[in-house]
Amino acid sequence: MSKNEIESKTKLTKLLASAGLILVTVIWGSAFVVMKNSIDVISPTYVLAYRFTVAAIGMVILFWKKVRTMSKQEFGYGLVVGALLFISYYFQTYGLKYTTASKNAFITTLYVIIVPFLHWLFNKVRPTRNNLIAAVIAVIGLALLSLKGDLTINYGDFLTLICGICFATHIVFLDRYTATYDPIRLTVMQMAGAAVFSWIVAGLTEGPCNLAVLSDWSVTGGILYLGLASSMFCFLLQTVGQKYLDAGTSSILLSFEAVFGLIFSVIFLHDPMTLRGLVGCALMFAAAILAEYTPKKKEKPVSGQQTVAVQ
């Protein structure tokens, strides 16, 4: 295979991985409405326990042959990212009790600016100038999309900041583990680990589980959607996609959840679409393009009809 063919194949793979992460944010954006309705009926940590349990069972059924050959390292690292995932969702959910939804969404997605530095710290991968500029543009876009009015700091904001830091750490460690280990096995253990931690914490903090609520099909349907689509399918796509993208780019693409959350809120919850929101969306798209932009090499002629590539 020629160098050009290898480069073309690599670009196509990264394009497909990027498209996969965008699809993840589309589903997560739609899941916001489902999650809101579910929490109205079931306590938050039990919602997490149900959704991650459904996801884990679904993945074990689909990928049983791979699960059977899981290594000790994949088992352990899967539990690590599963724990980070649970902690992130837990603090996001309880942060929402003490702050506004808009501030909760914005502070959570500050992982966009945190990830490049954590990636540098843990994985020794220095962020590029494009990554840093794109992260700043993305944060401005997220602020336009999310922040409305009250900018004071409260207890809920602090809890949500812990969530954002944990999400950033989750992305960075997932990037490290997928470089070596099978993304499907990691996702199985990630879902199983998040489910186990959810059940333990729910039992300790929210009392006994009330299974009677699952007799309502609208509730059960919502849990199945959160488990199979928003958790199993999305985290599998995220884990596979991050194998082919750097952590900084992944964090920017995943932050598009805010964009699609706004779109679905306009469609289903009849929230108004403002000029401010449109500008925020445009900045998010600009950040995503910049994060993956690589200037073409120019050919500079030299003596003897040879050429050298310069930036």
mmCIF file of C-alpha atoms in Angstrom:
data_model
loop_
_atom_site.group_PDB
_atom_site.id
_atom_site.type_symbol
_atom_site.label_atom_id
_atom_site.label_comp_id
_atom_site.label_asym_id
_atom_site.label_seq_id
_atom_site.Cartn_x
_atom_site.Cartn_y
_atom_site.Cartn_z
ATOM 1 C CA MET A 1 0.000 0.000 0.000
ATOM 2 C CA SER A 2 1.402 3.414 -1.012
ATOM 3 C CA LYS A 3 1.937 6.328 1.364
ATOM 4 C CA ASN A 4 -0.977 8.236 -0.205
ATOM 5 C CA GLU A 5 -3.286 5.246 0.195
ATOM 6 C CA ILE A 6 -2.287 4.862 3.853
ATOM 7 C CA GLU A 7 -2.902 8.584 4.467
ATOM 8 C CA SER A 8 -6.298 8.408 2.731
ATOM 9 C CA LYS A 9 -7.296 5.361 4.781
ATOM 10 C CA THR A 10 -6.213 7.091 8.000
ATOM 11 C CA LYS A 11 -8.216 10.210 7.128
ATOM 12 C CA LEU A 12 -11.292 8.107 6.335
ATOM 13 C CA THR A 13 -10.952 6.219 9.630
ATOM 14 C CA LYS A 14 -10.685 9.473 11.595
ATOM 15 C CA LEU A 15 -13.655 10.901 9.691
ATOM 16 C CA LEU A 16 -15.779 7.861 10.545
ATOM 17 C CA ALA A 17 -14.643 8.019 14.184
ATOM 18 C CA SER A 18 -15.581 11.718 14.314
ATOM 19 C CA ALA A 19 -18.985 10.978 12.759
ATOM 20 C CA GLY A 20 -19.489 8.260 15.375
ATOM 21 C CA LEU A 21 -18.848 10.698 18.234
ATOM 22 C CA ILE A 22 -21.209 13.249 16.678
ATOM 23 C CA LEU A 23 -23.896 10.531 16.504
ATOM 24 C CA VAL A 24 -23.231 9.874 20.195
ATOM 25 C CA THR A 25 -23.971 13.527 21.028
ATOM 26 C CA VAL A 26 -27.177 13.450 18.936
ATOM 27 C CA ILE A 27 -28.467 10.547 21.027
ATOM 28 C CA TRP A 28 -27.261 12.099 24.293
ATOM 29 C CA GLY A 29 -28.985 15.345 23.338
ATOM 30 C CA SER A 30 -32.284 13.510 22.829
ATOM 31 C CA ALA A 31 -31.753 11.524 26.049
ATOM 32 C CA PHE A 32 -31.883 14.745 28.067
ATOM 33 C CA VAL A 33 -35.673 14.791 27.736
ATOM 34 C CA VAL A 34 -35.942 11.070 28.632
ATOM 35 C CA MET A 35 -33.621 11.456 31.642
ATOM 36 C CA LYS A 36 -35.623 14.423 32.932
ATOM 37 C CA ASN A 37 -38.872 12.441 32.768
ATOM 38 C CA SER A 38 -37.291 9.372 34.403
ATOM 39 C CA ILE A 39 -35.894 11.339 37.360
ATOM 40 C CA ASP A 40 -39.379 12.707 38.016
ATOM 41 C CA VAL A 41 -40.466 9.128 38.818
ATOM 42 C CA ILE A 42 -37.315 7.285 39.991
ATOM 43 C CA SER A 43 -34.606 8.630 42.316
ATOM 44 C CA PRO A 44 -31.508 9.730 40.361
ATOM 45 C CA THR A 45 -28.998 7.071 41.416
ATOM 46 C CA TYR A 46 -31.480 4.270 40.767
ATOM 47 C CA VAL A 47 -32.003 5.689 37.253
ATOM 48 C CA LEU A 48 -28.228 5.347 36.756
ATOM 49 C CA ALA A 49 -28.307 1.818 38.206
ATOM 50 C CA TYR A 50 -31.107 0.734 35.854
ATOM 51 C CA ARG A 51 -29.591 2.286 32.716
ATOM 52 C CA PHE A 52 -26.084 0.906 33.245
ATOM 53 C CA THR A 53 -27.427 -2.537 34.188
ATOM 54 C CA VAL A 54 -29.489 -2.697 30.997
ATOM 55 C CA ALA A 55 -26.419 -1.581 29.006
ATOM 56 C CA ALA A 56 -24.155 -4.168 30.650
ATOM 57 C CA ILE A 57 -26.606 -7.038 30.098
ATOM 58 C CA GLY A 58 -27.135 -6.009 26.473
ATOM 59 C CA MET A 59 -23.397 -5.915 25.798
ATOM 60 C CA VAL A 60 -22.741 -9.266 27.473
ATOM 61 C CA ILE A 61 -25.447 -10.860 25.282
ATOM 62 C CA LEU A 62 -24.062 -9.299 22.088
ATOM 63 C CA PHE A 63 -20.376 -9.849 22.781
ATOM 64 C CA TRP A 64 -20.299 -12.950 24.968
ATOM 65 C CA LYS A 65 -17.421 -14.530 23.024
ATOM 66 C CA LYS A 66 -15.260 -11.458 23.601
ATOM 67 C CA VAL A 67 -16.292 -11.232 27.250
ATOM 68 C CA ARG A 68 -15.177 -14.828 27.839
ATOM 69 C CA THR A 69 -11.642 -14.004 26.684
ATOM 70 C CA MET A 70 -11.319 -10.780 28.682
ATOM 71 C CA SER A 71 -7.900 -10.293 30.268
ATOM 72 C CA LYS A 72 -7.301 -9.225 33.874
ATOM 73 C CA GLN A 73 -5.987 -5.895 32.605
ATOM 74 C CA GLU A 74 -9.140 -5.209 30.566
ATOM 75 C CA PHE A 75 -11.266 -6.203 33.556
ATOM 76 C CA GLY A 76 -9.401 -3.847 35.878
ATOM 77 C CA TYR A 77 -9.093 -0.891 33.500
ATOM 78 C CA GLY A 78 -12.749 -1.261 32.529
ATOM 79 C CA LEU A 79 -13.683 -0.942 36.212
ATOM 80 C CA VAL A 80 -11.534 2.194 36.484
ATOM 81 C CA VAL A 81 -13.290 4.015 33.637
ATOM 82 C CA GLY A 82 -16.636 2.639 34.882
ATOM 83 C CA ALA A 83 -16.002 4.189 38.295
ATOM 84 C CA LEU A 84 -15.045 7.531 36.715
ATOM 85 C CA LEU A 85 -18.178 7.412 34.578
ATOM 86 C CA PHE A 86 -20.443 6.735 37.574
ATOM 87 C CA ILE A 87 -18.846 9.489 39.668
ATOM 88 C CA SER A 88 -19.287 11.946 36.792
ATOM 89 C CA TYR A 89 -22.979 11.189 36.356
ATOM 90 C CA TYR A 90 -23.583 11.109 40.103
ATOM 91 C CA PHE A 91 -22.146 14.563 40.740
ATOM 92 C CA GLN A 92 -23.817 15.963 37.622
ATOM 93 C CA THR A 93 -27.223 14.707 38.788
ATOM 94 C CA TYR A 94 -26.901 16.015 42.337
ATOM 95 C CA GLY A 95 -25.270 19.233 41.189
ATOM 96 C CA LEU A 96 -28.433 19.855 39.200
ATOM 97 C CA LYS A 97 -30.450 19.840 42.448
ATOM 98 C CA TYR A 98 -28.641 22.966 43.677
ATOM 99 C CA THR A 99 -27.961 24.938 40.495
ATOM 100 C CA THR A 100 -29.688 25.814 37.242
ATOM 101 C CA ALA A 101 -29.818 23.407 34.292
ATOM 102 C CA SER A 102 -27.970 25.914 32.092
ATOM 103 C CA LYS A 103 -25.060 26.330 34.535
ATOM 104 C CA ASN A 104 -24.980 22.573 35.123
ATOM 105 C CA ALA A 105 -24.641 21.951 31.367
ATOM 106 C CA PHE A 106 -21.949 24.608 30.950
ATOM 107 C CA ILE A 107 -19.775 23.616 33.919
ATOM 108 C CA THR A 108 -19.996 19.922 32.963
ATOM 109 C CA THR A 109 -18.743 20.593 29.453
ATOM 110 C CA LEU A 110 -15.775 22.593 30.737
ATOM 111 C CA TYR A 111 -14.000 19.257 30.316
ATOM 112 C CA VAL A 112 -13.291 20.582 26.817
ATOM 113 C CA ILE A 113 -10.650 22.927 28.243
ATOM 114 C CA ILE A 114 -9.470 20.501 30.957
ATOM 115 C CA VAL A 115 -8.854 17.436 28.760
ATOM 116 C CA PRO A 116 -5.787 18.671 26.787
ATOM 117 C CA PHE A 117 -3.913 19.435 30.013
ATOM 118 C CA LEU A 118 -4.883 16.182 31.747
ATOM 119 C CA HIS A 119 -3.903 14.328 28.560
ATOM 120 C CA TRP A 120 -0.511 16.030 28.776
ATOM 121 C CA LEU A 121 -0.194 15.220 32.494
ATOM 122 C CA PHE A 122 -1.232 11.544 32.386
ATOM 123 C CA ASN A 123 -0.404 10.440 28.838
ATOM 124 C CA LYS A 124 2.551 12.759 28.123
ATOM 125 C CA VAL A 125 0.893 14.054 24.931
ATOM 126 C CA ARG A 126 1.432 17.781 24.590
ATOM 127 C CA PRO A 127 -1.623 19.672 23.255
ATOM 128 C CA THR A 128 -1.271 21.334 19.862
ATOM 129 C CA ARG A 129 -1.911 25.021 19.348
ATOM 130 C CA ASN A 130 -5.009 24.159 17.306
ATOM 131 C CA ASN A 131 -6.376 22.013 20.148
ATOM 132 C CA LEU A 132 -5.983 24.810 22.690
ATOM 133 C CA ILE A 133 -7.487 27.500 20.449
ATOM 134 C CA ALA A 134 -10.357 25.165 19.517
ATOM 135 C CA ALA A 135 -10.998 24.408 23.198
ATOM 136 C CA VAL A 136 -11.248 28.133 24.022
ATOM 137 C CA ILE A 137 -13.626 28.723 21.079
ATOM 138 C CA ALA A 138 -15.713 25.735 22.200
ATOM 139 C CA VAL A 139 -15.995 27.096 25.755
ATOM 140 C CA ILE A 140 -17.194 30.469 24.418
ATOM 141 C CA GLY A 141 -19.737 28.643 22.258
ATOM 142 C CA LEU A 142 -20.875 26.553 25.229
ATOM 143 C CA ALA A 143 -21.262 29.704 27.339
ATOM 144 C CA LEU A 144 -23.509 31.261 24.691
ATOM 145 C CA LEU A 145 -25.546 28.056 24.501
ATOM 146 C CA SER A 146 -25.865 27.424 28.225
ATOM 147 C CA LEU A 147 -25.418 30.464 30.466
ATOM 148 C CA LYS A 148 -28.416 32.670 31.103
ATOM 149 C CA GLY A 149 -28.497 35.300 33.820
ATOM 150 C CA ASP A 150 -27.220 34.174 37.229
ATOM 151 C CA LEU A 151 -23.435 33.751 37.211
ATOM 152 C CA THR A 152 -22.892 33.411 40.973
ATOM 153 C CA ILE A 153 -21.124 30.317 42.362
ATOM 154 C CA ASN A 154 -23.032 27.952 44.667
ATOM 155 C CA TYR A 155 -22.802 24.437 46.124
ATOM 156 C CA GLY A 156 -24.390 22.879 43.043
ATOM 157 C CA ASP A 157 -21.784 24.526 40.822
ATOM 158 C CA PHE A 158 -19.016 22.984 42.933
ATOM 159 C CA LEU A 159 -20.552 19.505 42.633
ATOM 160 C CA THR A 160 -20.919 19.989 38.887
ATOM 161 C CA LEU A 161 -17.284 21.074 38.579
ATOM 162 C CA ILE A 162 -16.256 17.753 40.179
ATOM 163 C CA CYS A 163 -18.406 16.076 37.519
ATOM 164 C CA GLY A 164 -16.628 17.977 34.727
ATOM 165 C CA ILE A 165 -13.181 17.073 36.076
ATOM 166 C CA CYS A 166 -14.204 13.402 36.314
ATOM 167 C CA PHE A 167 -15.586 13.431 32.762
ATOM 168 C CA ALA A 168 -12.274 14.906 31.568
ATOM 169 C CA THR A 169 -10.326 12.226 33.454
ATOM 170 C CA HIS A 170 -12.629 9.567 32.000
ATOM 171 C CA ILE A 171 -11.904 10.740 28.447
ATOM 172 C CA VAL A 172 -8.143 10.852 29.060
ATOM 173 C CA PHE A 173 -7.903 7.386 30.610
ATOM 174 C CA LEU A 174 -10.189 5.931 27.948
ATOM 175 C CA ASP A 175 -7.820 7.371 25.353
ATOM 176 C CA ARG A 176 -4.894 5.651 27.102
ATOM 177 C CA TYR A 177 -6.549 2.234 27.476
ATOM 178 C CA THR A 178 -8.036 2.013 23.975
ATOM 179 C CA ALA A 179 -4.559 2.451 22.513
ATOM 180 C CA THR A 180 -3.679 -1.025 23.822
ATOM 181 C CA TYR A 181 -6.819 -2.931 24.780
ATOM 182 C CA ASP A 182 -9.976 -4.051 22.989
ATOM 183 C CA PRO A 183 -12.616 -1.247 23.062
ATOM 184 C CA ILE A 184 -15.553 -3.673 23.200
ATOM 185 C CA ARG A 185 -14.285 -5.504 26.288
ATOM 186 C CA LEU A 186 -13.455 -2.164 27.917
ATOM 187 C CA THR A 187 -16.985 -0.916 27.239
ATOM 188 C CA VAL A 188 -18.559 -4.078 28.702
ATOM 189 C CA MET A 189 -16.613 -3.641 31.932
ATOM 190 C CA GLN A 190 -17.210 0.113 31.916
ATOM 191 C CA MET A 191 -20.988 -0.433 31.866
ATOM 192 C CA ALA A 192 -20.821 -3.268 34.415
ATOM 193 C CA GLY A 193 -18.594 -1.245 36.733
ATOM 194 C CA ALA A 194 -20.832 1.839 36.539
ATOM 195 C CA ALA A 195 -23.863 -0.381 37.261
ATOM 196 C CA VAL A 196 -22.272 -1.990 40.334
ATOM 197 C CA PHE A 197 -21.216 1.366 41.805
ATOM 198 C CA SER A 198 -24.685 2.800 41.084
ATOM 199 C CA TRP A 199 -26.482 -0.035 42.907
ATOM 200 C CA ILE A 200 -24.171 0.220 45.926
ATOM 201 C CA VAL A 201 -24.514 3.996 46.292
ATOM 202 C CA ALA A 202 -28.267 3.948 45.554
ATOM 203 C CA GLY A 203 -28.850 1.326 48.241
ATOM 204 C CA LEU A 204 -26.814 3.298 50.790
ATOM 205 C CA THR A 205 -28.243 6.754 50.054
ATOM 206 C CA GLU A 206 -31.705 6.378 48.529
ATOM 207 C CA GLY A 207 -33.260 3.490 50.416
ATOM 208 C CA PRO A 208 -34.786 0.294 48.975
ATOM 209 C CA CYS A 209 -35.464 -0.109 45.271
ATOM 210 C CA ASN A 210 -39.118 0.361 44.239
ATOM 211 C CA LEU A 211 -39.644 -2.030 41.323
ATOM 212 C CA ALA A 212 -43.353 -1.124 41.099
ATOM 213 C CA VAL A 213 -42.530 1.976 39.057
ATOM 214 C CA LEU A 214 -41.373 -0.288 36.201
ATOM 215 C CA SER A 215 -44.975 -1.472 35.694
ATOM 216 C CA ASP A 216 -45.535 1.821 33.858
ATOM 217 C CA TRP A 217 -44.483 1.152 30.254
ATOM 218 C CA SER A 218 -43.524 4.795 29.670
ATOM 219 C CA VAL A 219 -41.025 4.532 32.534
ATOM 220 C CA THR A 220 -39.714 1.138 31.396
ATOM 221 C CA GLY A 221 -39.429 2.381 27.804
ATOM 222 C CA GLY A 222 -37.431 5.388 28.989
ATOM 223 C CA ILE A 223 -35.054 3.178 30.999
ATOM 224 C CA LEU A 224 -34.554 0.859 28.010
ATOM 225 C CA TYR A 225 -33.780 3.844 25.777
ATOM 226 C CA LEU A 226 -31.282 5.216 28.299
ATOM 227 C CA GLY A 227 -29.724 1.780 28.757
ATOM 228 C CA LEU A 228 -29.559 0.472 25.191
ATOM 229 C CA ALA A 229 -29.226 3.645 23.114
ATOM 230 C CA SER A 230 -27.768 6.331 25.379
ATOM 231 C CA SER A 231 -25.461 4.003 27.336
ATOM 232 C CA MET A 232 -24.663 0.729 25.553
ATOM 233 C CA PHE A 233 -24.590 2.002 21.967
ATOM 234 C CA CYS A 234 -23.168 5.473 22.718
ATOM 235 C CA PHE A 235 -20.369 4.421 25.035
ATOM 236 C CA LEU A 236 -19.397 1.651 22.645
ATOM 237 C CA LEU A 237 -19.163 4.219 19.848
ATOM 238 C CA GLN A 238 -17.236 6.605 22.105
ATOM 239 C CA THR A 239 -14.758 3.928 23.169
ATOM 240 C CA VAL A 240 -14.165 2.738 19.601
ATOM 241 C CA GLY A 241 -14.017 6.303 18.253
ATOM 242 C CA GLN A 242 -11.442 7.423 20.805
ATOM 243 C CA LYS A 243 -9.135 4.667 19.603
ATOM 244 C CA TYR A 244 -8.628 6.682 16.400
ATOM 245 C CA LEU A 245 -8.847 10.269 17.679
ATOM 246 C CA ASP A 246 -6.787 12.249 20.162
ATOM 247 C CA ALA A 247 -8.350 13.106 23.527
ATOM 248 C CA GLY A 248 -8.603 16.850 22.796
ATOM 249 C CA THR A 249 -10.552 16.347 19.578
ATOM 250 C CA SER A 250 -12.777 13.743 21.241
ATOM 251 C CA SER A 251 -13.670 16.132 24.069
ATOM 252 C CA ILE A 252 -14.675 18.888 21.622
ATOM 253 C CA LEU A 253 -16.811 16.528 19.543
ATOM 254 C CA LEU A 254 -18.482 15.085 22.662
ATOM 255 C CA SER A 255 -19.325 18.586 23.880
ATOM 256 C CA PHE A 256 -21.732 18.812 20.926
ATOM 257 C CA GLU A 257 -24.197 17.239 23.353
ATOM 258 C CA ALA A 258 -24.966 20.853 24.352
ATOM 259 C CA VAL A 259 -25.755 21.754 20.723
ATOM 260 C CA PHE A 260 -28.111 18.838 20.176
ATOM 261 C CA GLY A 261 -29.567 19.248 23.664
ATOM 262 C CA LEU A 262 -30.581 22.761 22.594
ATOM 263 C CA ILE A 263 -31.990 21.503 19.277
ATOM 264 C CA PHE A 264 -34.090 18.785 20.930
ATOM 265 C CA SER A 265 -35.245 21.227 23.619
ATOM 266 C CA VAL A 266 -36.505 23.514 20.854
ATOM 267 C CA ILE A 267 -38.271 20.609 19.099
ATOM 268 C CA PHE A 268 -39.772 18.728 22.051
ATOM 269 C CA LEU A 269 -39.845 21.217 24.936
ATOM 270 C CA HIS A 270 -40.626 24.247 22.727
ATOM 271 C CA ASP A 271 -37.717 26.311 24.061
ATOM 272 C CA PRO A 272 -37.029 29.420 21.942
ATOM 273 C CA MET A 273 -34.129 29.411 19.461
ATOM 274 C CA THR A 274 -32.236 32.696 19.841
ATOM 275 C CA LEU A 275 -29.502 34.442 17.861
ATOM 276 C CA ARG A 276 -27.228 33.826 20.852
ATOM 277 C CA GLY A 277 -27.876 30.081 20.557
ATOM 278 C CA LEU A 278 -27.189 30.082 16.822
ATOM 279 C CA VAL A 279 -23.868 31.909 17.328
ATOM 280 C CA GLY A 280 -22.953 29.395 20.041
ATOM 281 C CA CYS A 281 -23.681 26.499 17.673
ATOM 282 C CA ALA A 282 -21.604 28.119 14.935
ATOM 283 C CA LEU A 283 -18.639 28.526 17.294
ATOM 284 C CA MET A 284 -18.911 24.882 18.342
ATOM 285 C CA PHE A 285 -18.761 23.745 14.716
ATOM 286 C CA ALA A 286 -15.799 26.070 14.077
ATOM 287 C CA ALA A 287 -13.985 24.580 17.088
ATOM 288 C CA ALA A 288 -14.542 21.028 15.842
ATOM 289 C CA ILE A 289 -13.160 21.893 12.387
ATOM 290 C CA LEU A 290 -10.145 23.706 13.835
ATOM 291 C CA ALA A 291 -9.303 20.821 16.186
ATOM 292 C CA GLU A 292 -8.850 18.470 13.240
ATOM 293 C CA TYR A 293 -7.375 20.992 10.791
ATOM 294 C CA THR A 294 -3.889 20.172 9.548
ATOM 295 C CA PRO A 295 -2.291 22.630 7.106
ATOM 296 C CA LYS A 296 -1.215 21.075 3.846
ATOM 297 C CA LYS A 297 2.473 20.731 3.254
ATOM 298 C CA LYS A 298 3.814 22.988 0.524
ATOM 299 C CA GLU A 299 6.380 21.759 -1.941
ATOM 300 C CA LYS A 300 9.348 24.116 -2.232
ATOM 301 C CA PRO A 301 11.545 23.538 -5.300
ATOM 302 C CA VAL A 302 15.295 23.338 -4.779
ATOM 303 C CA SER A 303 18.267 22.715 -7.041
ATOM 304 C CA GLY A 304 18.469 19.469 -8.944
ATOM 305 C CA GLN A 305 14.676 19.325 -9.564
ATOM 306 C CA GLN A 306 14.168 17.976 -6.021
ATOM 307 C CA THR A 307 11.499 19.225 -3.658
ATOM 308 C CA VAL A 308 11.335 19.472 0.110
ATOM 309 C CA ALA A 309 8.184 19.702 2.206
ATOM 310 C CA VAL A 310 7.857 22.725 4.444
ATOM 311 C CA GLN A 311 5.063 23.792 6.757
#
